[in-house]
C-alpha cells in the first residue's frame, strides 16, 4: 500500500516474491521455447537415445506449438511485474498465471508416484526404461518447476493487488 492507501500494482520494479518468481517464470518460458526450437532444428541433446522429432510427426507438431505457447507464457509472467502489463486486465493476467501453474502441475502429476517410489526405495532407476528416466528426471520436473514458479508469481501478483 502507498501513502494514499491504494495498492501499487505496477511499479515496474518487481520487488519481493512477486518479482523474482515472475522473472524466473519468464526465464522458464524462454528456456522452454529455446529447447523446443533446438529440437525442431534437429538437435538431439536432452532427448532419449534414438528419439527423433522428424520420425514422430506428433512430437514435431507439439514442439512447433510449444514455441509460441512458451513465449506467450513468458510475456504473461512479465506482464505481472511490468507497467506495460496494465493493458491486459488484472483478473485476466491472474487467471492466466494461475491457469499456467495448474496446467503445468497437472502435467507433472502422473510422475509423482514414480518420484515417491524412488525416494522410498521401492523402485530404482534400473527399473525405469530410458524413456521413463527422461520423463521422470528431466521432462516432468521441468513442468513441475514451471508450475511452482507460475504459482508463486500468481500468488505474488494477487498479494500485490490486495
PDB file of C-alpha atoms in Angstrom:
ATOM      1  CA  UNK A   1       0.000   0.000   0.000  1.00  0.00           C
ATOM      2  CA  UNK A   2       1.167   3.518  -0.653  1.00  0.00           C
ATOM      3  CA  UNK A   3       0.511   6.674   1.381  1.00  0.00           C
ATOM      4  CA  UNK A   4      -2.994   7.096  -0.047  1.00  0.00           C
ATOM      5  CA  UNK A   5      -3.982   3.568   0.958  1.00  0.00           C
ATOM      6  CA  UNK A   6      -4.152   2.189  -2.585  1.00  0.00           C
ATOM      7  CA  UNK A   7      -2.123  -0.766  -3.739  1.00  0.00           C
ATOM      8  CA  UNK A   8       0.762  -0.149  -6.078  1.00  0.00           C
ATOM      9  CA  UNK A   9       0.002  -2.743  -8.700  1.00  0.00           C
ATOM     10  CA  UNK A  10       2.715  -1.897 -11.187  1.00  0.00           C
ATOM     11  CA  UNK A  11       5.778  -0.066 -10.041  1.00  0.00           C
ATOM     12  CA  UNK A  12       7.983  -1.694 -12.677  1.00  0.00           C
ATOM     13  CA  UNK A  13      10.434  -2.963 -10.078  1.00  0.00           C
ATOM     14  CA  UNK A  14       9.040  -6.424  -9.438  1.00  0.00           C
ATOM     15  CA  UNK A  15      10.161  -6.419  -5.797  1.00  0.00           C
ATOM     16  CA  UNK A  16       9.976  -9.399  -3.478  1.00  0.00           C
ATOM     17  CA  UNK A  17       8.496 -12.802  -4.243  1.00  0.00           C
ATOM     18  CA  UNK A  18       6.290 -11.344  -6.925  1.00  0.00           C
ATOM     19  CA  UNK A  19       9.300 -10.047  -8.792  1.00  0.00           C
ATOM     20  CA  UNK A  20      11.732 -12.929  -8.612  1.00  0.00           C
ATOM     21  CA  UNK A  21       9.041 -15.542  -9.224  1.00  0.00           C
ATOM     22  CA  UNK A  22       7.636 -13.694 -12.237  1.00  0.00           C
ATOM     23  CA  UNK A  23      11.083 -13.151 -13.723  1.00  0.00           C
ATOM     24  CA  UNK A  24      12.010 -16.782 -13.021  1.00  0.00           C
ATOM     25  CA  UNK A  25       8.759 -17.933 -14.670  1.00  0.00           C
ATOM     26  CA  UNK A  26       9.598 -15.748 -17.679  1.00  0.00           C
ATOM     27  CA  UNK A  27      13.074 -17.291 -17.852  1.00  0.00           C
ATOM     28  CA  UNK A  28      11.467 -20.731 -17.599  1.00  0.00           C
ATOM     29  CA  UNK A  29       9.291 -19.894 -20.630  1.00  0.00           C
ATOM     30  CA  UNK A  30      12.249 -18.620 -22.646  1.00  0.00           C
ATOM     31  CA  UNK A  31      14.344 -21.689 -21.879  1.00  0.00           C
ATOM     32  CA  UNK A  32      11.442 -23.984 -22.710  1.00  0.00           C
ATOM     33  CA  UNK A  33      10.955 -22.226 -26.052  1.00  0.00           C
ATOM     34  CA  UNK A  34      14.687 -22.353 -26.794  1.00  0.00           C
ATOM     35  CA  UNK A  35      14.875 -26.097 -26.147  1.00  0.00           C
ATOM     36  CA  UNK A  36      11.915 -26.709 -28.445  1.00  0.00           C
ATOM     37  CA  UNK A  37      13.457 -24.555 -31.194  1.00  0.00           C
ATOM     38  CA  UNK A  38      16.683 -26.534 -30.805  1.00  0.00           C
ATOM     39  CA  UNK A  39      14.798 -29.830 -31.128  1.00  0.00           C
ATOM     40  CA  UNK A  40      12.769 -28.598 -34.120  1.00  0.00           C
ATOM     41  CA  UNK A  41      16.025 -27.606 -35.818  1.00  0.00           C
ATOM     42  CA  UNK A  42      17.258 -31.184 -35.418  1.00  0.00           C
ATOM     43  CA  UNK A  43      19.090 -31.030 -32.094  1.00  0.00           C
ATOM     44  CA  UNK A  44      19.043 -34.197 -30.059  1.00  0.00           C
ATOM     45  CA  UNK A  45      20.686 -33.235 -26.772  1.00  0.00           C
ATOM     46  CA  UNK A  46      18.260 -33.787 -23.916  1.00  0.00           C
ATOM     47  CA  UNK A  47      16.185 -36.322 -25.834  1.00  0.00           C
ATOM     48  CA  UNK A  48      16.266 -40.032 -25.027  1.00  0.00           C
ATOM     49  CA  UNK A  49      18.613 -42.056 -27.219  1.00  0.00           C
ATOM     50  CA  UNK A  50      17.024 -42.855 -30.543  1.00  0.00           C
ATOM     51  CA  UNK A  51      14.289 -40.234 -30.246  1.00  0.00           C
ATOM     52  CA  UNK A  52      13.985 -38.014 -33.280  1.00  0.00           C
ATOM     53  CA  UNK A  53      11.242 -35.461 -33.805  1.00  0.00           C
ATOM     54  CA  UNK A  54      11.286 -35.861 -37.559  1.00  0.00           C
ATOM     55  CA  UNK A  55      10.358 -39.535 -37.333  1.00  0.00           C
ATOM     56  CA  UNK A  56       7.460 -38.728 -34.995  1.00  0.00           C
ATOM     57  CA  UNK A  57       5.044 -36.242 -36.550  1.00  0.00           C
ATOM     58  CA  UNK A  58       3.008 -35.797 -33.361  1.00  0.00           C
ATOM     59  CA  UNK A  59       6.096 -34.803 -31.365  1.00  0.00           C
ATOM     60  CA  UNK A  60       7.218 -32.439 -34.109  1.00  0.00           C
ATOM     61  CA  UNK A  61       3.827 -30.694 -34.121  1.00  0.00           C
ATOM     62  CA  UNK A  62       3.844 -30.480 -30.316  1.00  0.00           C
ATOM     63  CA  UNK A  63       7.318 -28.915 -30.403  1.00  0.00           C
ATOM     64  CA  UNK A  64       6.301 -26.378 -33.033  1.00  0.00           C
ATOM     65  CA  UNK A  65       3.221 -25.421 -30.993  1.00  0.00           C
ATOM     66  CA  UNK A  66       5.247 -25.277 -27.759  1.00  0.00           C
ATOM     67  CA  UNK A  67       7.417 -22.401 -29.012  1.00  0.00           C
ATOM     68  CA  UNK A  68       4.729 -19.674 -29.311  1.00  0.00           C
ATOM     69  CA  UNK A  69       2.907 -21.007 -26.234  1.00  0.00           C
ATOM     70  CA  UNK A  70       6.123 -20.758 -24.206  1.00  0.00           C
ATOM     71  CA  UNK A  71       6.808 -17.262 -25.499  1.00  0.00           C
ATOM     72  CA  UNK A  72       3.244 -16.301 -24.573  1.00  0.00           C
ATOM     73  CA  UNK A  73       3.835 -17.676 -21.064  1.00  0.00           C
ATOM     74  CA  UNK A  74       6.989 -15.556 -20.885  1.00  0.00           C
ATOM     75  CA  UNK A  75       5.019 -12.433 -21.795  1.00  0.00           C
ATOM     76  CA  UNK A  76       2.317 -13.348 -19.276  1.00  0.00           C
ATOM     77  CA  UNK A  77       4.871 -13.706 -16.477  1.00  0.00           C
ATOM     78  CA  UNK A  78       6.477 -10.378 -17.351  1.00  0.00           C
ATOM     79  CA  UNK A  79       3.076  -8.665 -17.522  1.00  0.00           C
ATOM     80  CA  UNK A  80       2.625  -9.422 -13.830  1.00  0.00           C
ATOM     81  CA  UNK A  81       5.535  -7.180 -12.817  1.00  0.00           C
ATOM     82  CA  UNK A  82       5.891  -4.590 -15.562  1.00  0.00           C
ATOM     83  CA  UNK A  83       3.838  -1.461 -16.144  1.00  0.00           C
ATOM     84  CA  UNK A  84       3.159  -2.372 -19.782  1.00  0.00           C
ATOM     85  CA  UNK A  85       1.095  -5.309 -18.468  1.00  0.00           C
ATOM     86  CA  UNK A  86      -1.685  -2.905 -17.482  1.00  0.00           C
ATOM     87  CA  UNK A  87      -3.189  -3.035 -20.961  1.00  0.00           C
ATOM     88  CA  UNK A  88      -4.430  -6.541 -20.052  1.00  0.00           C
ATOM     89  CA  UNK A  89      -7.000  -6.603 -17.227  1.00  0.00           C
ATOM     90  CA  UNK A  90      -5.502  -7.749 -13.932  1.00  0.00           C
ATOM     91  CA  UNK A  91      -8.073 -10.519 -13.498  1.00  0.00           C
ATOM     92  CA  UNK A  92      -7.200 -11.955 -16.894  1.00  0.00           C
ATOM     93  CA  UNK A  93      -3.468 -11.919 -16.091  1.00  0.00           C
ATOM     94  CA  UNK A  94      -4.114 -13.534 -12.714  1.00  0.00           C
ATOM     95  CA  UNK A  95      -6.327 -16.181 -14.305  1.00  0.00           C
ATOM     96  CA  UNK A  96      -3.650 -16.873 -16.912  1.00  0.00           C
ATOM     97  CA  UNK A  97      -0.907 -17.213 -14.318  1.00  0.00           C
ATOM     98  CA  UNK A  98      -2.964 -19.475 -12.058  1.00  0.00           C
ATOM     99  CA  UNK A  99      -4.076 -21.469 -15.102  1.00  0.00           C
ATOM    100  CA  UNK A 100      -0.491 -21.911 -16.296  1.00  0.00           C
ATOM    101  CA  UNK A 101       0.538 -23.039 -12.811  1.00  0.00           C
ATOM    102  CA  UNK A 102      -2.298 -25.559 -12.629  1.00  0.00           C
ATOM    103  CA  UNK A 103      -1.733 -26.874 -16.146  1.00  0.00           C
ATOM    104  CA  UNK A 104       1.965 -27.469 -15.548  1.00  0.00           C
ATOM    105  CA  UNK A 105       1.422 -29.066 -12.139  1.00  0.00           C
ATOM    106  CA  UNK A 106      -1.268 -31.382 -13.544  1.00  0.00           C
ATOM    107  CA  UNK A 107       1.076 -32.242 -16.433  1.00  0.00           C
ATOM    108  CA  UNK A 108       3.757 -33.381 -13.973  1.00  0.00           C
ATOM    109  CA  UNK A 109       1.372 -35.092 -11.543  1.00  0.00           C
ATOM    110  CA  UNK A 110       1.461 -38.577 -13.137  1.00  0.00           C
ATOM    111  CA  UNK A 111       5.180 -38.934 -12.321  1.00  0.00           C
ATOM    112  CA  UNK A 112       4.764 -38.127  -8.612  1.00  0.00           C
ATOM    113  CA  UNK A 113       4.213 -41.832  -7.742  1.00  0.00           C
ATOM    114  CA  UNK A 114       7.471 -42.678  -9.539  1.00  0.00           C
ATOM    115  CA  UNK A 115       9.295 -39.953  -7.609  1.00  0.00           C
ATOM    116  CA  UNK A 116       7.789 -41.231  -4.352  1.00  0.00           C
ATOM    117  CA  UNK A 117       8.694 -44.864  -5.136  1.00  0.00           C
ATOM    118  CA  UNK A 118      12.254 -43.868  -5.999  1.00  0.00           C
ATOM    119  CA  UNK A 119      12.540 -41.764  -2.829  1.00  0.00           C
ATOM    120  CA  UNK A 120      11.127 -44.592  -0.707  1.00  0.00           C
ATOM    121  CA  UNK A 121      13.483 -47.100  -2.292  1.00  0.00           C
ATOM    122  CA  UNK A 122      10.698 -49.368  -3.526  1.00  0.00           C
ATOM    123  CA  UNK A 123      11.847 -48.678  -7.059  1.00  0.00           C
ATOM    124  CA  UNK A 124      15.290 -47.969  -8.505  1.00  0.00           C
ATOM    125  CA  UNK A 125      16.454 -46.185 -11.624  1.00  0.00           C
ATOM    126  CA  UNK A 126      17.334 -49.613 -13.026  1.00  0.00           C
ATOM    127  CA  UNK A 127      13.592 -50.374 -13.021  1.00  0.00           C
ATOM    128  CA  UNK A 128      12.952 -47.451 -15.393  1.00  0.00           C
ATOM    129  CA  UNK A 129      13.341 -47.565 -19.150  1.00  0.00           C
ATOM    130  CA  UNK A 130      15.435 -44.861 -20.775  1.00  0.00           C
ATOM    131  CA  UNK A 131      12.294 -43.011 -21.803  1.00  0.00           C
ATOM    132  CA  UNK A 132      10.872 -43.276 -18.257  1.00  0.00           C
ATOM    133  CA  UNK A 133      14.131 -41.847 -16.850  1.00  0.00           C
ATOM    134  CA  UNK A 134      13.889 -38.949 -19.326  1.00  0.00           C
ATOM    135  CA  UNK A 135      10.297 -38.244 -18.301  1.00  0.00           C
ATOM    136  CA  UNK A 136      10.836 -38.763 -14.555  1.00  0.00           C
ATOM    137  CA  UNK A 137      14.103 -36.877 -14.112  1.00  0.00           C
ATOM    138  CA  UNK A 138      14.057 -34.180 -16.779  1.00  0.00           C
ATOM    139  CA  UNK A 139      10.802 -33.577 -18.606  1.00  0.00           C
ATOM    140  CA  UNK A 140       8.202 -33.659 -15.836  1.00  0.00           C
ATOM    141  CA  UNK A 141      10.346 -31.956 -13.165  1.00  0.00           C
ATOM    142  CA  UNK A 142      10.741 -29.114 -15.663  1.00  0.00           C
ATOM    143  CA  UNK A 143       6.946 -28.827 -15.865  1.00  0.00           C
ATOM    144  CA  UNK A 144       6.646 -29.007 -12.077  1.00  0.00           C
ATOM    145  CA  UNK A 145       9.232 -26.229 -11.699  1.00  0.00           C
ATOM    146  CA  UNK A 146       7.290 -24.085 -14.170  1.00  0.00           C
ATOM    147  CA  UNK A 147       4.077 -24.755 -12.270  1.00  0.00           C
ATOM    148  CA  UNK A 148       5.654 -23.745  -8.976  1.00  0.00           C
ATOM    149  CA  UNK A 149       7.177 -20.588 -10.477  1.00  0.00           C
ATOM    150  CA  UNK A 150       3.925 -19.509 -12.142  1.00  0.00           C
ATOM    151  CA  UNK A 151       2.039 -20.299  -8.930  1.00  0.00           C
ATOM    152  CA  UNK A 152       4.407 -18.145  -6.883  1.00  0.00           C
ATOM    153  CA  UNK A 153       4.195 -15.357  -9.466  1.00  0.00           C
ATOM    154  CA  UNK A 154       0.383 -15.539  -9.438  1.00  0.00           C
ATOM    155  CA  UNK A 155       0.336 -15.530  -5.644  1.00  0.00           C
ATOM    156  CA  UNK A 156       2.675 -12.540  -5.529  1.00  0.00           C
ATOM    157  CA  UNK A 157       0.550 -10.702  -8.102  1.00  0.00           C
ATOM    158  CA  UNK A 158      -2.582 -11.433  -6.058  1.00  0.00           C
ATOM    159  CA  UNK A 159      -0.928 -10.173  -2.863  1.00  0.00           C
ATOM    160  CA  UNK A 160       0.281  -7.003  -4.564  1.00  0.00           C
ATOM    161  CA  UNK A 161      -3.266  -6.236  -5.732  1.00  0.00           C
ATOM    162  CA  UNK A 162      -4.743  -6.515  -2.207  1.00  0.00           C
TER     163      UNK A 162
END
